[in-house]
JSON list of N, CA and C in Angstrom, two decimals:
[
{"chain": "H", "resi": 1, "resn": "UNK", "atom": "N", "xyz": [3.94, 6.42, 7.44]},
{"chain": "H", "resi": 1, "resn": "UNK", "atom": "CA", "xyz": [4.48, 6.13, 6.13]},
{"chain": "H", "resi": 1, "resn": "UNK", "atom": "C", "xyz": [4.56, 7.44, 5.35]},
{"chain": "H", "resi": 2, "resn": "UNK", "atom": "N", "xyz": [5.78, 7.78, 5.20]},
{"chain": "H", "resi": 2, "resn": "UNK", "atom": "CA", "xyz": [6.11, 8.46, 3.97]},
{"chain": "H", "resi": 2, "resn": "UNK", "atom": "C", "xyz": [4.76, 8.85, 2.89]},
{"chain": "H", "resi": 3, "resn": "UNK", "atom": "N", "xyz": [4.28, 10.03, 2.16]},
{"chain": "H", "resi": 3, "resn": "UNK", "atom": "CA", "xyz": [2.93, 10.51, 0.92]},
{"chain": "H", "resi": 3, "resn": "UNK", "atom": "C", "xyz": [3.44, 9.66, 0.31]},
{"chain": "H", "resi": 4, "resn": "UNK", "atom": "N", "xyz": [5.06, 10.01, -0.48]},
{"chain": "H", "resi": 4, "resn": "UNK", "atom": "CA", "xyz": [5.38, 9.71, -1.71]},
{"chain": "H", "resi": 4, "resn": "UNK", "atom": "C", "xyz": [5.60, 7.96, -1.87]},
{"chain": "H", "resi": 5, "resn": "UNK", "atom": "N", "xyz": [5.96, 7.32, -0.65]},
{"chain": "H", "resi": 5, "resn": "UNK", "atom": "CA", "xyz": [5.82, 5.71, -0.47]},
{"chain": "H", "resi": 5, "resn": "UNK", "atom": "C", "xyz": [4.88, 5.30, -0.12]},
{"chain": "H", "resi": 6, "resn": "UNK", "atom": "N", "xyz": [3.62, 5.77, 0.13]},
{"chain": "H", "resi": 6, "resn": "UNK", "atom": "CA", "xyz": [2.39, 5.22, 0.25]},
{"chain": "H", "resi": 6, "resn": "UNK", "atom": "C", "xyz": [1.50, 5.48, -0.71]},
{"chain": "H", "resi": 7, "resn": "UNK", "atom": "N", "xyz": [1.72, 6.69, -2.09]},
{"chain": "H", "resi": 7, "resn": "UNK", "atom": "CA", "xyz": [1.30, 6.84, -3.32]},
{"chain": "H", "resi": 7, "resn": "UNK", "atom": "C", "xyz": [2.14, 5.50, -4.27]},
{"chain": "H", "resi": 8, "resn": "UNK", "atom": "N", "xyz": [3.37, 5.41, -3.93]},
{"chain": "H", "resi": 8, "resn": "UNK", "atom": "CA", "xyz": [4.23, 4.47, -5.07]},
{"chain": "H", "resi": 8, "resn": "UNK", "atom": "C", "xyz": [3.63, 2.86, -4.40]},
{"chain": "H", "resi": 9, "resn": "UNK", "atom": "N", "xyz": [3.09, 2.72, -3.59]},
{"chain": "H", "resi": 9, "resn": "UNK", "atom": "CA", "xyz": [3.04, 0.95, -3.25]},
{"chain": "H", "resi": 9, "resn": "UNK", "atom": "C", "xyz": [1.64, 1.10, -3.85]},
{"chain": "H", "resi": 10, "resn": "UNK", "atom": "N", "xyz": [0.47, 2.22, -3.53]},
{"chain": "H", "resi": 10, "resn": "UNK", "atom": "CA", "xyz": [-1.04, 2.42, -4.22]},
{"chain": "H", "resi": 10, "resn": "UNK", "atom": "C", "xyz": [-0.76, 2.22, -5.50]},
{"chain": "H", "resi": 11, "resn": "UNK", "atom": "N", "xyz": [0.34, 2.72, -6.47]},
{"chain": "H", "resi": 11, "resn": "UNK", "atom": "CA", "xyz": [0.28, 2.74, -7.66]},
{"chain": "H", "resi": 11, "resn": "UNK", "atom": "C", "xyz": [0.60, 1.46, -8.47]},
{"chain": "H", "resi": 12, "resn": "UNK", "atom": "N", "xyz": [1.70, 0.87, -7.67]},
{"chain": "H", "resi": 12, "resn": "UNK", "atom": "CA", "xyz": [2.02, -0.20, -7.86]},
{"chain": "H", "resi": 12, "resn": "UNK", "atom": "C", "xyz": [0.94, -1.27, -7.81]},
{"chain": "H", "resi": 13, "resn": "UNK", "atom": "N", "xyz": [0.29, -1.48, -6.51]},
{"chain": "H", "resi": 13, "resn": "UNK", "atom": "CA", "xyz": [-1.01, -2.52, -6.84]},
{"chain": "H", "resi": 13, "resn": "UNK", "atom": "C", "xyz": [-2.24, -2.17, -7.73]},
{"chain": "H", "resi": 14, "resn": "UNK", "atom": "N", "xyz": [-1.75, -0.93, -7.99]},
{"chain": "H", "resi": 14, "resn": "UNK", "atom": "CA", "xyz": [-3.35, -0.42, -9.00]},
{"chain": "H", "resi": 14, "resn": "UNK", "atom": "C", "xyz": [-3.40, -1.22, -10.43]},
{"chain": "H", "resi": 15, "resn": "UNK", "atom": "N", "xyz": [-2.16, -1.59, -10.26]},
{"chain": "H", "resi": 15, "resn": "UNK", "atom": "CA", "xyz": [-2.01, -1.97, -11.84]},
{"chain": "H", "resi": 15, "resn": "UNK", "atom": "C", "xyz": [-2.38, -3.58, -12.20]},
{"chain": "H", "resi": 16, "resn": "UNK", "atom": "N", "xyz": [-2.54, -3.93, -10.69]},
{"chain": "H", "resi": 16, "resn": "UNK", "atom": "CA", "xyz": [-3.01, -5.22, -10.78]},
{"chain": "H", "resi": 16, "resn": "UNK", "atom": "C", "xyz": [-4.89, -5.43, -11.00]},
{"chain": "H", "resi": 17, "resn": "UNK", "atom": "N", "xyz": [-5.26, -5.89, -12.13]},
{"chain": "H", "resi": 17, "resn": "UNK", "atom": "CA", "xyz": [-6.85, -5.88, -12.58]},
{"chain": "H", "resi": 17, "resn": "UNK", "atom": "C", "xyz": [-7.43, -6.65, -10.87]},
{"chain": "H", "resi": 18, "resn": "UNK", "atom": "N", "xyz": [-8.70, -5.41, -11.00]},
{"chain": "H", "resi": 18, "resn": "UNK", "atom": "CA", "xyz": [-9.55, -5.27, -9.89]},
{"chain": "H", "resi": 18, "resn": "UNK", "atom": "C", "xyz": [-9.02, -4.34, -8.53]},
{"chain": "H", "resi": 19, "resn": "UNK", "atom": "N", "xyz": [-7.73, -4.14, -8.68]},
{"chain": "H", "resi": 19, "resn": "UNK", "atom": "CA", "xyz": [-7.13, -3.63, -7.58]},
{"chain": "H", "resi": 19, "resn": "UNK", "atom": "C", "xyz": [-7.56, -2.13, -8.01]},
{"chain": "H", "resi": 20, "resn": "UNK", "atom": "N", "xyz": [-8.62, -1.28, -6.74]},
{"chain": "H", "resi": 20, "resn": "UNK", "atom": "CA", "xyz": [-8.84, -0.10, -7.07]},
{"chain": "H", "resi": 20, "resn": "UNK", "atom": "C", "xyz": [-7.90, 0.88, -5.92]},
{"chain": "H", "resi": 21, "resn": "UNK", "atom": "N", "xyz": [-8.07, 2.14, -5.98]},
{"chain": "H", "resi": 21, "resn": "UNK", "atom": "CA", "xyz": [-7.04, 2.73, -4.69]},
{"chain": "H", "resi": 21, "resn": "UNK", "atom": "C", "xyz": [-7.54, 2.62, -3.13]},
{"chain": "H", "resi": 22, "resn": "UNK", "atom": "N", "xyz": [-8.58, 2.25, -3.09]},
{"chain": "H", "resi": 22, "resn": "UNK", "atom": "CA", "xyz": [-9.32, 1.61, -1.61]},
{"chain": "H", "resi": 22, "resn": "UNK", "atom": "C", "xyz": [-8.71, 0.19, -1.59]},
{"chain": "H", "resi": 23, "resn": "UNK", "atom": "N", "xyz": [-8.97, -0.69, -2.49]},
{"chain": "H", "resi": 23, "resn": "UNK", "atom": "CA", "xyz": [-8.32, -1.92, -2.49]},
{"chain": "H", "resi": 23, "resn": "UNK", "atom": "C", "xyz": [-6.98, -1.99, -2.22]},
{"chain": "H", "resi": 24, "resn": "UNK", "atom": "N", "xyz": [-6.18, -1.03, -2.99]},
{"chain": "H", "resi": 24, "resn": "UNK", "atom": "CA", "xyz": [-4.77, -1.17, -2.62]},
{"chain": "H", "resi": 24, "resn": "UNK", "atom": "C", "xyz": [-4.43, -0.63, -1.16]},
{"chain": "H", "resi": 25, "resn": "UNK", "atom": "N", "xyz": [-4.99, 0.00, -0.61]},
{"chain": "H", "resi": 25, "resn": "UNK", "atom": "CA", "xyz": [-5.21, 0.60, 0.81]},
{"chain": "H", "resi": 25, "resn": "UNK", "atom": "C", "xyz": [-5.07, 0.03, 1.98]},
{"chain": "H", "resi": 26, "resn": "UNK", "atom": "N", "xyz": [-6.30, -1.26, 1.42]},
{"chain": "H", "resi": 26, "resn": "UNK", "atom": "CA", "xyz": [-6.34, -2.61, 2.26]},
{"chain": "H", "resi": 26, "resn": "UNK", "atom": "C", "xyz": [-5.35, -3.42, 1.84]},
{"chain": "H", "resi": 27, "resn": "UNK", "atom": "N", "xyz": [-4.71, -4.16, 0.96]},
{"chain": "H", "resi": 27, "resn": "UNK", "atom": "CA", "xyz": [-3.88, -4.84, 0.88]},
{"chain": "H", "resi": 27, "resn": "UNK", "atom": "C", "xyz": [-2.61, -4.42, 1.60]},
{"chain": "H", "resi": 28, "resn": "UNK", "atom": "N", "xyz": [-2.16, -2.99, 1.50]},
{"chain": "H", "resi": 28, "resn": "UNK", "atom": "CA", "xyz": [-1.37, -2.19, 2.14]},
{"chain": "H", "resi": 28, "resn": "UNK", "atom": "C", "xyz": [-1.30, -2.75, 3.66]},
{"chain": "H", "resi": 29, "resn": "UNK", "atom": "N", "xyz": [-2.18, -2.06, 4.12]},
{"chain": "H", "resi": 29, "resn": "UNK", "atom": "CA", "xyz": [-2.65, -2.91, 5.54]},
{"chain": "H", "resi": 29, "resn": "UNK", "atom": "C", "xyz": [-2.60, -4.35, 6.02]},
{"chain": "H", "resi": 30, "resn": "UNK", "atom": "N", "xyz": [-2.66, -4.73, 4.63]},
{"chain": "H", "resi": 30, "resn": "UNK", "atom": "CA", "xyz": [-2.75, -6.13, 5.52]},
{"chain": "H", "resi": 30, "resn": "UNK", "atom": "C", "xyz": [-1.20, -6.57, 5.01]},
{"chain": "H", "resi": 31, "resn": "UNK", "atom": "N", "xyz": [-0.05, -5.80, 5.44]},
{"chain": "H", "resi": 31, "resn": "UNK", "atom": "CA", "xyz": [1.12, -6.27, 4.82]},
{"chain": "H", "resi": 31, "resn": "UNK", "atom": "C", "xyz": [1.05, -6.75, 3.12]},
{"chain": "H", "resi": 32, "resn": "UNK", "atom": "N", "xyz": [0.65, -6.54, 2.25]},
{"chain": "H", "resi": 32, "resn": "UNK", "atom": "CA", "xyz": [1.43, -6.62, 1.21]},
{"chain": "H", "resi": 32, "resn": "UNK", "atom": "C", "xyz": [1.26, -5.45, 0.52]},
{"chain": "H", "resi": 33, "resn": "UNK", "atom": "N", "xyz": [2.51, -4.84, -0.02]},
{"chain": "H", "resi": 33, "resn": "UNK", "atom": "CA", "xyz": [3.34, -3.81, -0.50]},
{"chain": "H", "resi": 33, "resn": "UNK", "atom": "C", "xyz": [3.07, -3.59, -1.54]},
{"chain": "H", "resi": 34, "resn": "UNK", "atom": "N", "xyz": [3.07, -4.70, -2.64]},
{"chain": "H", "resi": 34, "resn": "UNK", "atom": "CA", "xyz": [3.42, -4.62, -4.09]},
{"chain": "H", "resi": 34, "resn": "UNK", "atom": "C", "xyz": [2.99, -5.62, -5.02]},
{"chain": "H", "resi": 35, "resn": "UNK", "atom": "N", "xyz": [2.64, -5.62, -6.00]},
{"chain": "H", "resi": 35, "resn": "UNK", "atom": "CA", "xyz": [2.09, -6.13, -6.95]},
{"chain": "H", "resi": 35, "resn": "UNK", "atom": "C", "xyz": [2.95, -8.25, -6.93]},
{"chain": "H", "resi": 36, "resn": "UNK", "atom": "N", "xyz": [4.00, -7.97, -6.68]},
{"chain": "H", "resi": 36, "resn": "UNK", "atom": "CA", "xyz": [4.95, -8.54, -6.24]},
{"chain": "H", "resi": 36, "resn": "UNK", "atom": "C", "xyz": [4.69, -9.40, -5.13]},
{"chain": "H", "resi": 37, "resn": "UNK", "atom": "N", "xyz": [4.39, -8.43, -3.69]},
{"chain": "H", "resi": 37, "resn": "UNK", "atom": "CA", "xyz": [4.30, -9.22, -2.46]},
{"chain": "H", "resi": 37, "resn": "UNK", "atom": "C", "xyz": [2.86, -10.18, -3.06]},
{"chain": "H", "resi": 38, "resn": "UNK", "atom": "N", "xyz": [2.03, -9.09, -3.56]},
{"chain": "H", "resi": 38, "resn": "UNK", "atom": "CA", "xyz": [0.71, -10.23, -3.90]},
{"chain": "H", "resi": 38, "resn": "UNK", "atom": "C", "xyz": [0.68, -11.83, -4.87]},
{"chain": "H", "resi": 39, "resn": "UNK", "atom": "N", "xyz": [1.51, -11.39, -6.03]},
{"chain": "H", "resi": 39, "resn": "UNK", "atom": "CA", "xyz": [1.33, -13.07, -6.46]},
{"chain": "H", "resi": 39, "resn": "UNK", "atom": "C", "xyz": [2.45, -13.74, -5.27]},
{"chain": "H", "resi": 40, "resn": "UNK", "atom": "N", "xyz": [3.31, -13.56, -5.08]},
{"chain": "H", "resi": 40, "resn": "UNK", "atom": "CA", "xyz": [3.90, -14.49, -3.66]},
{"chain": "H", "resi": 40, "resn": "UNK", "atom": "C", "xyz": [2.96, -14.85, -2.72]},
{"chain": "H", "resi": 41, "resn": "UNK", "atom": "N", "xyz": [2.12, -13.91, -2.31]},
{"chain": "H", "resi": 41, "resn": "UNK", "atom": "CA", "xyz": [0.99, -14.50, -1.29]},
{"chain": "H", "resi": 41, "resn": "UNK", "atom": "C", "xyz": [0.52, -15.92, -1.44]},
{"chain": "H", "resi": 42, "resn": "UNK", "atom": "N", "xyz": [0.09, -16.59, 0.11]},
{"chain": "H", "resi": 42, "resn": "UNK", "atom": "CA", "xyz": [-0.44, -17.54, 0.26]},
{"chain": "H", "resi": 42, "resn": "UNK", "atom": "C", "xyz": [-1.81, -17.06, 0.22]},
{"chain": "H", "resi": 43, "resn": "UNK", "atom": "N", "xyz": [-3.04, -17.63, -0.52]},
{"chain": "H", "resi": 43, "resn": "UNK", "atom": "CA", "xyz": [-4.26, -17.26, -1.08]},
{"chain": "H", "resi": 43, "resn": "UNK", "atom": "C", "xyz": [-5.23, -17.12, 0.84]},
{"chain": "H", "resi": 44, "resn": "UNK", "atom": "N", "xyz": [-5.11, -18.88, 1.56]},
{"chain": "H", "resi": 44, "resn": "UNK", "atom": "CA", "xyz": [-5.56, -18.74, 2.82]},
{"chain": "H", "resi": 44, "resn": "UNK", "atom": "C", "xyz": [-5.36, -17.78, 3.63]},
{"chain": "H", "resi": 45, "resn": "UNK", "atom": "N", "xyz": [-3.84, -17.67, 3.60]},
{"chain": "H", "resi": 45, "resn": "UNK", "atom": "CA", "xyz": [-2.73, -16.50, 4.67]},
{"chain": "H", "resi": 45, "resn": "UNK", "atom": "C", "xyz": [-3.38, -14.81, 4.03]},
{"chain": "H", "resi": 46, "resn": "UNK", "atom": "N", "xyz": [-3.72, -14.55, 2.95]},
{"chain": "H", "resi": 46, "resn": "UNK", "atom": "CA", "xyz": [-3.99, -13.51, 2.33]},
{"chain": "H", "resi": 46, "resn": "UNK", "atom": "C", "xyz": [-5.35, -12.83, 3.06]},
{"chain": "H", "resi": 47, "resn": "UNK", "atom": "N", "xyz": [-6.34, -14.21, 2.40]},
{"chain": "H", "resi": 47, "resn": "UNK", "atom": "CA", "xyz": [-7.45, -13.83, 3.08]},
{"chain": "H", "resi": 47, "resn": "UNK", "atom": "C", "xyz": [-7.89, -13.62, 4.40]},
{"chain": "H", "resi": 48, "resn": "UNK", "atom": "N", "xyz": [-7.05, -14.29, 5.39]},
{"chain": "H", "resi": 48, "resn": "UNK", "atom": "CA", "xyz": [-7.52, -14.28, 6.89]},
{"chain": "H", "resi": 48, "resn": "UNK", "atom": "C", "xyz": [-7.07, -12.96, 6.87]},
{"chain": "H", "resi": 49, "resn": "UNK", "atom": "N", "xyz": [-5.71, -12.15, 6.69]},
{"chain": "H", "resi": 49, "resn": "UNK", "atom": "CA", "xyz": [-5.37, -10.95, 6.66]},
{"chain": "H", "resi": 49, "resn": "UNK", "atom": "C", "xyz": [-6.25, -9.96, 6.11]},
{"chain": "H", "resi": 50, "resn": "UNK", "atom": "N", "xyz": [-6.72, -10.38, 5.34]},
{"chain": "H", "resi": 50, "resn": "UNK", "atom": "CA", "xyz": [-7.65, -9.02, 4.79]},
{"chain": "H", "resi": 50, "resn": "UNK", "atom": "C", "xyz": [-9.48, -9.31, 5.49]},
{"chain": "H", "resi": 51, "resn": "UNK", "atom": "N", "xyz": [-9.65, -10.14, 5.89]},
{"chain": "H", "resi": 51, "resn": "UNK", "atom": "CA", "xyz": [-10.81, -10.13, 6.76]},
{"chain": "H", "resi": 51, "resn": "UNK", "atom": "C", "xyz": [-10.21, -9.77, 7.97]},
{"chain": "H", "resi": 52, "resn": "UNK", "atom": "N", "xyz": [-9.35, -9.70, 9.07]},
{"chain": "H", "resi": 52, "resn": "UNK", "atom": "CA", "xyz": [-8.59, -9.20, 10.12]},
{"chain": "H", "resi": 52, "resn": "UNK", "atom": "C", "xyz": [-8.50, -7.75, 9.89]},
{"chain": "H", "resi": 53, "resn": "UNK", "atom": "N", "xyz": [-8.10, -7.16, 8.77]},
{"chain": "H", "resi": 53, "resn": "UNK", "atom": "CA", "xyz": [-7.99, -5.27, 8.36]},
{"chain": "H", "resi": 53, "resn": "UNK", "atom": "C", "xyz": [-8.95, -5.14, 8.43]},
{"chain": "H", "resi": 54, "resn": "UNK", "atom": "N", "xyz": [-10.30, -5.73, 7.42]},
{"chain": "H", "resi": 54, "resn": "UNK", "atom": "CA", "xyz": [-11.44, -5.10, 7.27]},
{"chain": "H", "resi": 54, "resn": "UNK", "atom": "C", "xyz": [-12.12, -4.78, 8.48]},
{"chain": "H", "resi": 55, "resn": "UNK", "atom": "N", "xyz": [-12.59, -5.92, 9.67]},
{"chain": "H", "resi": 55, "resn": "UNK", "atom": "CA", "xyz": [-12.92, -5.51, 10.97]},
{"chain": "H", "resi": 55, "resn": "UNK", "atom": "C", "xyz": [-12.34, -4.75, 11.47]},
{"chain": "H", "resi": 56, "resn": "UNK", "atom": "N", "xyz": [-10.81, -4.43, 11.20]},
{"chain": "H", "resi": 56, "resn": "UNK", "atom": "CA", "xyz": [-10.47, -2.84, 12.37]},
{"chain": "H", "resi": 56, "resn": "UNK", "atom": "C", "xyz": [-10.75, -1.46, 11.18]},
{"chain": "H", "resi": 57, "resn": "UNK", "atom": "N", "xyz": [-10.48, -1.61, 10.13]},
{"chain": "H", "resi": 57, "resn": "UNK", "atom": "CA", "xyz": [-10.45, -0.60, 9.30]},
{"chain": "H", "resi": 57, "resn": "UNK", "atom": "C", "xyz": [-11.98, -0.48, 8.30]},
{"chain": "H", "resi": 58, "resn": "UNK", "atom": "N", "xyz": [-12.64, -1.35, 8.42]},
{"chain": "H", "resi": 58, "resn": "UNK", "atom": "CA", "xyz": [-13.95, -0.92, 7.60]},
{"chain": "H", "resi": 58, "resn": "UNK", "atom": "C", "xyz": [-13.72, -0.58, 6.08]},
{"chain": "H", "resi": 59, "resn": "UNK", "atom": "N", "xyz": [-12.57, -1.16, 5.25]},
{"chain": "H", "resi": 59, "resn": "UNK", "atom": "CA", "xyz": [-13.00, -0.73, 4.02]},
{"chain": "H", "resi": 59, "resn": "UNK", "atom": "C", "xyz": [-13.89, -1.18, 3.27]},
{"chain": "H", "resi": 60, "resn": "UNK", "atom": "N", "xyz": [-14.17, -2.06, 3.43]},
{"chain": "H", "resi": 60, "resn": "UNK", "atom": "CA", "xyz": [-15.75, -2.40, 2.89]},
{"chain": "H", "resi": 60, "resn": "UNK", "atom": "C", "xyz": [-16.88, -3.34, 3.84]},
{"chain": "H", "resi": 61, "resn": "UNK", "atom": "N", "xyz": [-18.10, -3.45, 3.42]},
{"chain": "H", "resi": 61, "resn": "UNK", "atom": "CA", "xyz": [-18.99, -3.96, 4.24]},
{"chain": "H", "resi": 61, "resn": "UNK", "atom": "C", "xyz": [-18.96, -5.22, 3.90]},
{"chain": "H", "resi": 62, "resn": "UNK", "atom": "N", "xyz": [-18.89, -5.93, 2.75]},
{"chain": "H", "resi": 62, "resn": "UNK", "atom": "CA", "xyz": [-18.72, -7.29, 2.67]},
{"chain": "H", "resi": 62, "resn": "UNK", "atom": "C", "xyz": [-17.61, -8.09, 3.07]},
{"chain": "H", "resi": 63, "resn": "UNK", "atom": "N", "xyz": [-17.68, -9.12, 2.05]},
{"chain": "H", "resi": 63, "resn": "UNK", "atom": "CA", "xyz": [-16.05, -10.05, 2.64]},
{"chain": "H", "resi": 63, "resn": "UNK", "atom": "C", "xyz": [-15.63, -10.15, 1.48]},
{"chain": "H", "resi": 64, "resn": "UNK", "atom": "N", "xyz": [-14.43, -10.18, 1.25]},
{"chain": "H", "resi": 64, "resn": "UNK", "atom": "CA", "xyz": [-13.75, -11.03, -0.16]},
{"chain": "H", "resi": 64, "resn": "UNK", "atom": "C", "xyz": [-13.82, -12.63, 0.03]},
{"chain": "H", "resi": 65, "resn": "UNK", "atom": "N", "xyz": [-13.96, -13.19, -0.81]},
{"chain": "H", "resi": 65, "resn": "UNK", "atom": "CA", "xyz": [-14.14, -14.18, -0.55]},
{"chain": "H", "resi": 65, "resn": "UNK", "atom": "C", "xyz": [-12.59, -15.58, -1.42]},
{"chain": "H", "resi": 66, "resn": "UNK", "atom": "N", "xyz": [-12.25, -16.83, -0.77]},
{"chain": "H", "resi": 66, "resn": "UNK", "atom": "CA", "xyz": [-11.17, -17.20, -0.91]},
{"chain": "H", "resi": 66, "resn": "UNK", "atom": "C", "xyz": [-10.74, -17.40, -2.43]},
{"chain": "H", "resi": 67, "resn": "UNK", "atom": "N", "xyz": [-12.44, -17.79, -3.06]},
{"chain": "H", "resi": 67, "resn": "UNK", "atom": "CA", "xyz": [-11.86, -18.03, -5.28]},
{"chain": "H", "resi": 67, "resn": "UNK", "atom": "C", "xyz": [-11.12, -16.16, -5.55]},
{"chain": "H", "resi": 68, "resn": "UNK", "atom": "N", "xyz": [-11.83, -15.16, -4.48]},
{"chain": "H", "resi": 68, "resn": "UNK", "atom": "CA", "xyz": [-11.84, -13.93, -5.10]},
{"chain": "H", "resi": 68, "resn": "UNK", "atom": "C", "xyz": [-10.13, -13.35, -5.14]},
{"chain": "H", "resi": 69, "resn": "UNK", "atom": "N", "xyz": [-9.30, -14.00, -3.66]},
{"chain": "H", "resi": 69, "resn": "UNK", "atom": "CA", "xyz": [-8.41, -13.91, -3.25]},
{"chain": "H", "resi": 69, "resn": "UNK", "atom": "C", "xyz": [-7.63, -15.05, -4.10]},
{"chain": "H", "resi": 70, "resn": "UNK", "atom": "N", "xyz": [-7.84, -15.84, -4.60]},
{"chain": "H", "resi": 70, "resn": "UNK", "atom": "CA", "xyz": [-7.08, -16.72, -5.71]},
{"chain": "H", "resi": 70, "resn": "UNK", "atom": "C", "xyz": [-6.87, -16.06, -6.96]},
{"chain": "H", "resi": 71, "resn": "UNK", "atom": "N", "xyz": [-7.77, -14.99, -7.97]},
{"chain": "H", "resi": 71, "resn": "UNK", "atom": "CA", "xyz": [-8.01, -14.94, -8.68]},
{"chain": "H", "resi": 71, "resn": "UNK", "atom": "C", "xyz": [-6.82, -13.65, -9.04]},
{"chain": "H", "resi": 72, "resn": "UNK", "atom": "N", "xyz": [-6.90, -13.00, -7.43]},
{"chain": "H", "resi": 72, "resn": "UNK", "atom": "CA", "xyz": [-6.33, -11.25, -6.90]},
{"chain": "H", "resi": 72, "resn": "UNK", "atom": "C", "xyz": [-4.52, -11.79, -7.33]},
{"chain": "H", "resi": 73, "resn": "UNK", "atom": "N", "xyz": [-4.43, -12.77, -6.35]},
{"chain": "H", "resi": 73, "resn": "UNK", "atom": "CA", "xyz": [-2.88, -13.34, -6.59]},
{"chain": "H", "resi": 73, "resn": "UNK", "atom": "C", "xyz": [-2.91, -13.56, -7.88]},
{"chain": "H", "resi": 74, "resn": "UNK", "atom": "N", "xyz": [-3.40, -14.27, -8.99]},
{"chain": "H", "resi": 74, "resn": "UNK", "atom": "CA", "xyz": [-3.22, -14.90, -10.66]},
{"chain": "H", "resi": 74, "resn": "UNK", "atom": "C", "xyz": [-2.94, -13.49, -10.86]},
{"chain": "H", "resi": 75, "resn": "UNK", "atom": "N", "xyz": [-3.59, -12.65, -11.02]},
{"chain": "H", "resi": 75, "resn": "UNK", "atom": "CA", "xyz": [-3.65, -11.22, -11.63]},
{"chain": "H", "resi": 75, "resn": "UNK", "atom": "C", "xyz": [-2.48, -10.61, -11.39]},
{"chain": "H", "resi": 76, "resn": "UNK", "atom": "N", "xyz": [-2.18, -10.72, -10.25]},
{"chain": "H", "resi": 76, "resn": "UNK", "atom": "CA", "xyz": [-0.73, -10.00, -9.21]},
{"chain": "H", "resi": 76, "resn": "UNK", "atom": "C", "xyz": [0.34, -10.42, -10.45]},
{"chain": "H", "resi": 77, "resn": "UNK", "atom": "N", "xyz": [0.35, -12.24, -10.78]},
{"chain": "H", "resi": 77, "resn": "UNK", "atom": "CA", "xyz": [1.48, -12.19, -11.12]},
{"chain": "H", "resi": 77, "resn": "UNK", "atom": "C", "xyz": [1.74, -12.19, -12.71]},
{"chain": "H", "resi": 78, "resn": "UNK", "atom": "N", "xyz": [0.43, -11.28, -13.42]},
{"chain": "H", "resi": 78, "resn": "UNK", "atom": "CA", "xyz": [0.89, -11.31, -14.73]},
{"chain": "H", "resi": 78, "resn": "UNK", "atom": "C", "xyz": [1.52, -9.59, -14.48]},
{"chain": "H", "resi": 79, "resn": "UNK", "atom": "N", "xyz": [1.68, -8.72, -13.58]},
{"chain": "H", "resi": 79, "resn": "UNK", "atom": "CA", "xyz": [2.30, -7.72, -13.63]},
{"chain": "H", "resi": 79, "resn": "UNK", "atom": "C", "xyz": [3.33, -7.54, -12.86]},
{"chain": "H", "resi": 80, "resn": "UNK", "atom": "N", "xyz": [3.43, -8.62, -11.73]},
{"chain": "H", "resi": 80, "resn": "UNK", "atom": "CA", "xyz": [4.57, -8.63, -10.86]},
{"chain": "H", "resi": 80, "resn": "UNK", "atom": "C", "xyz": [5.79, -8.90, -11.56]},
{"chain": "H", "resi": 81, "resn": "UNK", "atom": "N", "xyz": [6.85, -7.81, -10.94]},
{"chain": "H", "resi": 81, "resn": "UNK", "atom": "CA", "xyz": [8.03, -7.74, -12.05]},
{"chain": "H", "resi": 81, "resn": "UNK", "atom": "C", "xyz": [9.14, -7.14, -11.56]}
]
């Protein structure tokens, strides 16, 4: 991936509350792009994806959990635009 398109999709989810630049990293990874792709997300479909990244990629030691991944999408779509 392209610096300057993998800084603009980071920047883009940063703006979503809780989304930090490790977070957007992983969402990246787990297919969604944009502040955008995230409130479209299916909350189940979201989470199996981001527990699937975390075991190959290790960005964090815990789990997100499915209210946490409900809450990630609400947030997505007061900036998705």
């Amino acid at each position: 991936m392209d610096t300057l398109d993998s800084l603009a999709r980071y920047s883009d989810l940063s703006r979503v509350q809780w989304v930090s630049p490790t977070t957007a990293r992983w969402l990246v990874e787990a297919q969604c792009e944009s502040a955008s792709d995230l409130a479209a997300c299916d909350a189940d479909e979201l989470s199996d994806a981001l527990i699937r990244v975390n075991q190959d990629s290790r960005f964090f030691k815990g789990r997100i959990g499915l209210r946490d991944v409900r809450r990630l999408i609400q947030s997505a779509s007061y900036v998705a635009g």
